[in-house]
Coordinates of C-alpha atoms and ligand atoms in Angstrom, one line a residue:
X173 CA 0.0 0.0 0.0
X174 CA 1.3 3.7 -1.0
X175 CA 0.0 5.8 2.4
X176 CA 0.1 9.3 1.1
X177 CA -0.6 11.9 3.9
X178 CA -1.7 15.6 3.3
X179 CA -2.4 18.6 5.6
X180 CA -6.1 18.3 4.8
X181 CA -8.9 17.0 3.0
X182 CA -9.1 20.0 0.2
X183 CA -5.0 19.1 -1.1
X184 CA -5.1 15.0 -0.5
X185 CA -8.8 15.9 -3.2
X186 CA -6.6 17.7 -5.4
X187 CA -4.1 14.7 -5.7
X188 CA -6.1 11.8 -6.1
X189 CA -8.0 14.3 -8.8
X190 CA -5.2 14.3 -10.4
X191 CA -4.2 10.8 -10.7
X192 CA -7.8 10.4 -11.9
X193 CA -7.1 12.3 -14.5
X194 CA -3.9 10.8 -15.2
X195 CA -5.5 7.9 -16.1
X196 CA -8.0 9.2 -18.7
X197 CA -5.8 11.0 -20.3
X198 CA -3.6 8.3 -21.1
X199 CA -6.9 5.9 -21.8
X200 CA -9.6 8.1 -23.2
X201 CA -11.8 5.4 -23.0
X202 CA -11.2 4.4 -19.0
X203 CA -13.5 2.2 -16.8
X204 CA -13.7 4.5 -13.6
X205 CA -15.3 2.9 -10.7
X206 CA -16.7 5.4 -8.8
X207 CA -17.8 6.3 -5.0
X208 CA -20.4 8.5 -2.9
X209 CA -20.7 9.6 0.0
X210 CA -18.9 13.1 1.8
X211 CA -15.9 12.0 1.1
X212 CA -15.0 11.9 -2.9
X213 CA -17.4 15.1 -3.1
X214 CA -13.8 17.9 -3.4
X215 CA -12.3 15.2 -5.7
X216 CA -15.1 15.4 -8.2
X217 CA -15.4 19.2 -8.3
X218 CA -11.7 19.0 -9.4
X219 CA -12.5 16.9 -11.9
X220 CA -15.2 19.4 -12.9
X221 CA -13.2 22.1 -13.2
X222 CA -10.6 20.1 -15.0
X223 CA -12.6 19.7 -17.5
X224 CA -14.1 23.2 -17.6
X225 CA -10.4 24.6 -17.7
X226 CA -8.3 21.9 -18.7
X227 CA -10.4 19.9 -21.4
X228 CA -10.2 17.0 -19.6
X229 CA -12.5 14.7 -21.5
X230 CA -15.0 12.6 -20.0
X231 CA -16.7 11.4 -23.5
X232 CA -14.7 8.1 -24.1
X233 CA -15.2 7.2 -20.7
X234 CA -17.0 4.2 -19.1
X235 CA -18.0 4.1 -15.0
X236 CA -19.3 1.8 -12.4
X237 CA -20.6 3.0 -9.0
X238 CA -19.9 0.5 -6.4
X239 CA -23.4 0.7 -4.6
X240 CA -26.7 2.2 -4.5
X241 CA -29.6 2.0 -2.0
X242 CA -33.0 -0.9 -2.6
X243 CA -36.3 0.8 -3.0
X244 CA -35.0 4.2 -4.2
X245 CA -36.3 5.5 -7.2
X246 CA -32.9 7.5 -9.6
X247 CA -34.8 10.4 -8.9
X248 CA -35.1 9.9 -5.0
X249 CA -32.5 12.8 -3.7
X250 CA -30.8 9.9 -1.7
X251 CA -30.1 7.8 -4.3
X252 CA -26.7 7.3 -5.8
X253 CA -27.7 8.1 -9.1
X254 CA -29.0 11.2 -8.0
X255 CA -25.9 12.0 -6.4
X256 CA -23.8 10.9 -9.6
X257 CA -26.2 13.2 -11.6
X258 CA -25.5 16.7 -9.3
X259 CA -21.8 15.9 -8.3
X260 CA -20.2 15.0 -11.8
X261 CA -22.4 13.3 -14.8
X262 CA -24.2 16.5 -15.7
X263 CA -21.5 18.8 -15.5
X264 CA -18.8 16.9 -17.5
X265 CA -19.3 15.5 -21.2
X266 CA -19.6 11.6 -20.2
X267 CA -21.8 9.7 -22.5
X268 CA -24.8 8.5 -19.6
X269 CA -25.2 4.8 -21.5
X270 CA -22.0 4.6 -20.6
X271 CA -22.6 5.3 -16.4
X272 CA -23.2 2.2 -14.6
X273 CA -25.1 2.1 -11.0
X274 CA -26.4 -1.2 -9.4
X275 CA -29.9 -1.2 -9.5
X276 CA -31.9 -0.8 -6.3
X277 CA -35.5 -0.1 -8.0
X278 CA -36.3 -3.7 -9.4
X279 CA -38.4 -5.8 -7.7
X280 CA -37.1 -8.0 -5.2
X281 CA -37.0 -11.1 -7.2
X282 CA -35.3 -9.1 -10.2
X283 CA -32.5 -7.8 -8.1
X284 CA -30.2 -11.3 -8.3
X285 CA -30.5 -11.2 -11.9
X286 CA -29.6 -7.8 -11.9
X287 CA -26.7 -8.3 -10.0
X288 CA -25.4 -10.9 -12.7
X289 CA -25.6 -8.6 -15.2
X290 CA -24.2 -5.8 -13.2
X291 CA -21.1 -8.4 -12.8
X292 CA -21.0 -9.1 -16.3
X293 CA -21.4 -5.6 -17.6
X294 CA -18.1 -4.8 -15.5
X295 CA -16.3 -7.6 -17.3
X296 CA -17.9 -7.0 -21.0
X297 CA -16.2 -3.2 -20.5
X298 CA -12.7 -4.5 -19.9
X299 CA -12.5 -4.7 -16.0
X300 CA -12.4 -1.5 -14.0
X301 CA -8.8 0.5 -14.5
X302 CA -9.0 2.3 -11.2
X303 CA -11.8 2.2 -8.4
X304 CA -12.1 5.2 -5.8
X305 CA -13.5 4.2 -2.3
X306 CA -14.1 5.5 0.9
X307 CA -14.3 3.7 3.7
X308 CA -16.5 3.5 6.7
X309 CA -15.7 4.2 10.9
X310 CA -16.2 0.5 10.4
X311 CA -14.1 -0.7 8.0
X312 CA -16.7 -1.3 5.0
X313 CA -15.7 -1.0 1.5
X314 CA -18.5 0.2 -1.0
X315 CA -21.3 -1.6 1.4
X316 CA -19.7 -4.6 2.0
X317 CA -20.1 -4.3 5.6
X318 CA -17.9 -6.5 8.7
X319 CA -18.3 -10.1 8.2
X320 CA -19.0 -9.7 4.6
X321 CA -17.0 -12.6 3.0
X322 CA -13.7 -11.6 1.5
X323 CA -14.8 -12.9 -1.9
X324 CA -18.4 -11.7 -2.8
X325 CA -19.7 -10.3 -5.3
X326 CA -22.2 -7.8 -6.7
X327 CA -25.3 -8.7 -4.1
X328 CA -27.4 -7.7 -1.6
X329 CA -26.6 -6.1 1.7
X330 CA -28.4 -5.6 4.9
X331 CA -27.0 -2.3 6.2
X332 CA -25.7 -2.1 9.8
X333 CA -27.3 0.1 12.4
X334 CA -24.1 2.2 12.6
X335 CA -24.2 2.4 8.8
X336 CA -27.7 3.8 8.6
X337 CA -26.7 6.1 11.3
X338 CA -23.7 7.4 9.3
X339 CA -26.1 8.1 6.6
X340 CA -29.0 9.9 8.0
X341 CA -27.8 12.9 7.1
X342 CA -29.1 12.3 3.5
X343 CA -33.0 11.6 5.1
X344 CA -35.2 13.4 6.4
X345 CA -35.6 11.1 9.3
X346 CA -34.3 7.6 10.3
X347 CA -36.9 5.6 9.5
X348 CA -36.6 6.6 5.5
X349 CA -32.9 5.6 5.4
X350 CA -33.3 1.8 4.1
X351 CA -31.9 -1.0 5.5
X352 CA -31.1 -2.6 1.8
X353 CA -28.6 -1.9 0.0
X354 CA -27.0 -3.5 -3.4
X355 CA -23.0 -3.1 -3.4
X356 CA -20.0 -4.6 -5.6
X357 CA -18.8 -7.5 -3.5
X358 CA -15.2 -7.6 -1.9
X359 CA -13.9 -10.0 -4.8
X360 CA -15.2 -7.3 -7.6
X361 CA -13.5 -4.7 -5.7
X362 CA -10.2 -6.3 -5.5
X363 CA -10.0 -6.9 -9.3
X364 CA -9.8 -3.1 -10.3
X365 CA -6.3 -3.0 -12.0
X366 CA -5.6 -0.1 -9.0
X367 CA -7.4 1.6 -5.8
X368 CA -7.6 4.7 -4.7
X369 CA -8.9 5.1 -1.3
X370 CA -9.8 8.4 0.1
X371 CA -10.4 8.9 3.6
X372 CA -10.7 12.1 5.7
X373 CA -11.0 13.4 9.5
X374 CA -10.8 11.9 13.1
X375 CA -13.7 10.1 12.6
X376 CA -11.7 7.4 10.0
X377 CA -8.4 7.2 11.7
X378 CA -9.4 3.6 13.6
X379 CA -11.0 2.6 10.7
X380 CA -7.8 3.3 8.5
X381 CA -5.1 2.0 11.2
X382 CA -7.0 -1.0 11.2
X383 CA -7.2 -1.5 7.6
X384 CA -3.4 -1.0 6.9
X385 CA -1.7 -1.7 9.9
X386 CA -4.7 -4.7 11.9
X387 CA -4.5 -8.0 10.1
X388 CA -6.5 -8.9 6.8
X389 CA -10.4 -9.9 8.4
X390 CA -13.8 -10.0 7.0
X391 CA -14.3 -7.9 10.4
X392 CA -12.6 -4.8 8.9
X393 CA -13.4 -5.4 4.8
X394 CA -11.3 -2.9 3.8
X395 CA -7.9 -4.7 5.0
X396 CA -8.2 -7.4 2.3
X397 CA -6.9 -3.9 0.4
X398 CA -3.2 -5.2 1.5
X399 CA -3.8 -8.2 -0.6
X400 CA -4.4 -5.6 -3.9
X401 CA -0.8 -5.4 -5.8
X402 CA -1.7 -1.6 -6.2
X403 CA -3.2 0.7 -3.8
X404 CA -3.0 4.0 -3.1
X405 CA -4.1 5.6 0.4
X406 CA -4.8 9.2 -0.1
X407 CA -5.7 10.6 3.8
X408 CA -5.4 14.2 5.8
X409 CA -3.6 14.2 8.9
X410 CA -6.4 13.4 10.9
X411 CA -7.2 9.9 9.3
X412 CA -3.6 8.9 10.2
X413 CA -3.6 10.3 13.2
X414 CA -3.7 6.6 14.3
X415 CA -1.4 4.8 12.4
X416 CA 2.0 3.8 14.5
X417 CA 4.2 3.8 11.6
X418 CA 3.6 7.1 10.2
X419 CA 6.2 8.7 10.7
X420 CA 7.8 5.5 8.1
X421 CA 5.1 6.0 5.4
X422 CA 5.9 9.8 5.1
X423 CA 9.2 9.1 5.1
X424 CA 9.1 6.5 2.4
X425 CA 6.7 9.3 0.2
X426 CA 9.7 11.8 0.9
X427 CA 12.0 9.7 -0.7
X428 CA 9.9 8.7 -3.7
X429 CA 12.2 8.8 -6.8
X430 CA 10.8 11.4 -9.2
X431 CA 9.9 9.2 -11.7
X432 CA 7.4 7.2 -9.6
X433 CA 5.8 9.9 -8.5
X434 CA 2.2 10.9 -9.2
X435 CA 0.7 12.9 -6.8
X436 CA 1.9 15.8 -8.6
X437 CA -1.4 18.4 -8.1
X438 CA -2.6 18.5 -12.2
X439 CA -2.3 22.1 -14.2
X440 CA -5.9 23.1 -14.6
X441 CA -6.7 21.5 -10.6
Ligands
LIG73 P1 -18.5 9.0 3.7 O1 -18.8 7.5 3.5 O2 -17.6 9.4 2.5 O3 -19.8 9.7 3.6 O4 -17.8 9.2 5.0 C1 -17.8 6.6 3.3 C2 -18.3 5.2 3.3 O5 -19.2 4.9 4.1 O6 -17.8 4.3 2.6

C-alpha cells in the first residue's frame, strides 16, 4: 500500500483528482469505478473544473458506481444516481449509456439477476482501471459491511445500524434511510487493476489504522486492500492520526524517486 498523507482533505482531493485524471488522459476510454458519499465530493469538483479549464475529456469514458440503495427510485434525492447526476455526470461530457449504477428499484425477485448482469457488464467493458473508495468508521468498502465474506460479489446487503446512522444525514428522518442496499462485492472490488482510497477526519483514523496496519479480516473489509498489488491511500492528517508507523510512510513518500511519482497536483486542478 502507497500511504500518502496531506495537511487536509481539500489538497489530498486535489491529488487523487489528479491521478484520476492521469489515467483518462492516457486511456480516453477508462473504466472508472466510482464512489459517494462526503468524502469523494472535493475530488469530483476538481475533476469538474478540469474539465471546464483543462479539457479533460469525459466522452470516451465508461463508470461503475460500487453501490446504490433498494427501493430508491434514480430520482429519490438519496439515491446514488442522483448524487452521480449533481456531483459529476451532468456537469462533464460523459456519455450517460456509458454510467453504470447497481440497481436498487427492481423488484425483489429481479435484483439477483440484476446483480449478474451488473457483474457481467463490469467484465464485458474490460474490468475496472481504477476504483475510488471510501471507507466506513467501520471498516466497510463500497457496502460490504464486517463479516462480509472476502470474496463476494455484486449482491445484496443488509446495512448495519451504525451504517444507517452514518447516513441519515441524506434523510429526512431515520426511518426513510433503508436498510437494503446493493453493493459490488469484496472480490469485484479487489480486481480493479488499482485503488484509490480516500479517507478524511478523526472520525476514519481507527477505521484506517486498522485497515493497513490490523491483520487482513472480514471484520474490517477494507484490510483485504493489502492483498491488492496496487493501492493508493490518499488521507489528511487526521485519518492517520492513528497509524504507528507514520512517521515511516511519510518518510518513504519523501524519498519517492521522481519518476514514480504521481501525486503531482494537475495544471488546470
Ligand atoms: P463518507 O462514507 O464518505 O460519507 O464518509 C464513506 C463510506 O461509508 O464508505
Amino acid at each position: 500500500m502507497e500511504i500518502l498523507v496531506y495537511p487536509d482533505a481539500r489538497t489530498a482531493s486535489a491529488s487523487a483528482a489528479g491521478r484520476m485524471a492521469d489515467v483518462v488522459r492516457q486511456k480516453p476510454c477508462a473504466v472508472l469505478g466510482l464512489a459517494t458519499g462526503s468524502t469523494p465530493l472535493t475530488l469530483y469538483h476538481h475533476l469538474v473544473a478540469m474539465h471546464r479549464t483543462g479539457g479533460l475529456d469525459f466522452s470516451g469514458v465508461t463508470t461503475f458506481n460500487l453501490d446504490e440503495y433498494v427501493g430508491l427510485a434514480p430520482e429519490h434525492p438519496a439515491s446514488y444516481r442522483y448524487f452521480m447526476e449533481e456531483n459529476l455526470f451532468s456537469l462533464v461530457n460523459i456519455d450517460r449509456s456509458r454510467t453504470h449504477i447497481p440497481r436498487g428499484d427492481c423488484p425483489g425477485d429481479g435484483v439477483p439477476a440484476a446483480c449478474e448482469a451488473y457483474e457481467r457488464e463490469i467484465r464485458e467493458a474490460g474490468g475496472i482501471d481504477i476504483q475510488l473508495l471510501g471507507i466506513g468508521g467501520d471498516g466497510h468498502i463500497g457496502f460490504n459491511e464486517p463479516s462480509s465474506s472476502l470474496a463476494s460479489r455484486t449482491r445484496i446487503k443488509t446495512l448495519t445500524e451504525h451504517t444507517r446512522q452514518a447516513n441519515a444525514r441524506f434523510f429526512s428522518s431515520m426511518d426513510e434511510v433503508p436498510r437494503h442496499v446493493v453493493t459490488m462485492g469484496i472480490g469485484t472490488i479487489l480486481e480493479a487493476r488499482e485503488i484509490l482510497l480516500l479517507a478524511f477526519g478523526e472520525g476514519k483514523a481507527d477505521a484506517v489504522a486498522r485497515m493497513v496496519e490490523g491483520p487482513v479480516t472480514a471484520n474490517v473489509p477494507a484490510s483485504i486492500l493489502q492483498m491488492h498489488p496496487v493501492v493508493k491511500v490518499v488521507i489528511d492528517e487526521a485519518a492517520a492520526s492513528k497509524l504507528e508507523r507514520l512517521a515511516y510512510y511519510k518518510a518513504v513518500h519523501q524519498h519517492k524517486p521522481v519518476w514514480q511519482r504521481w501525486d503531482i497536483p494537475p495544471m488546470g486542478s
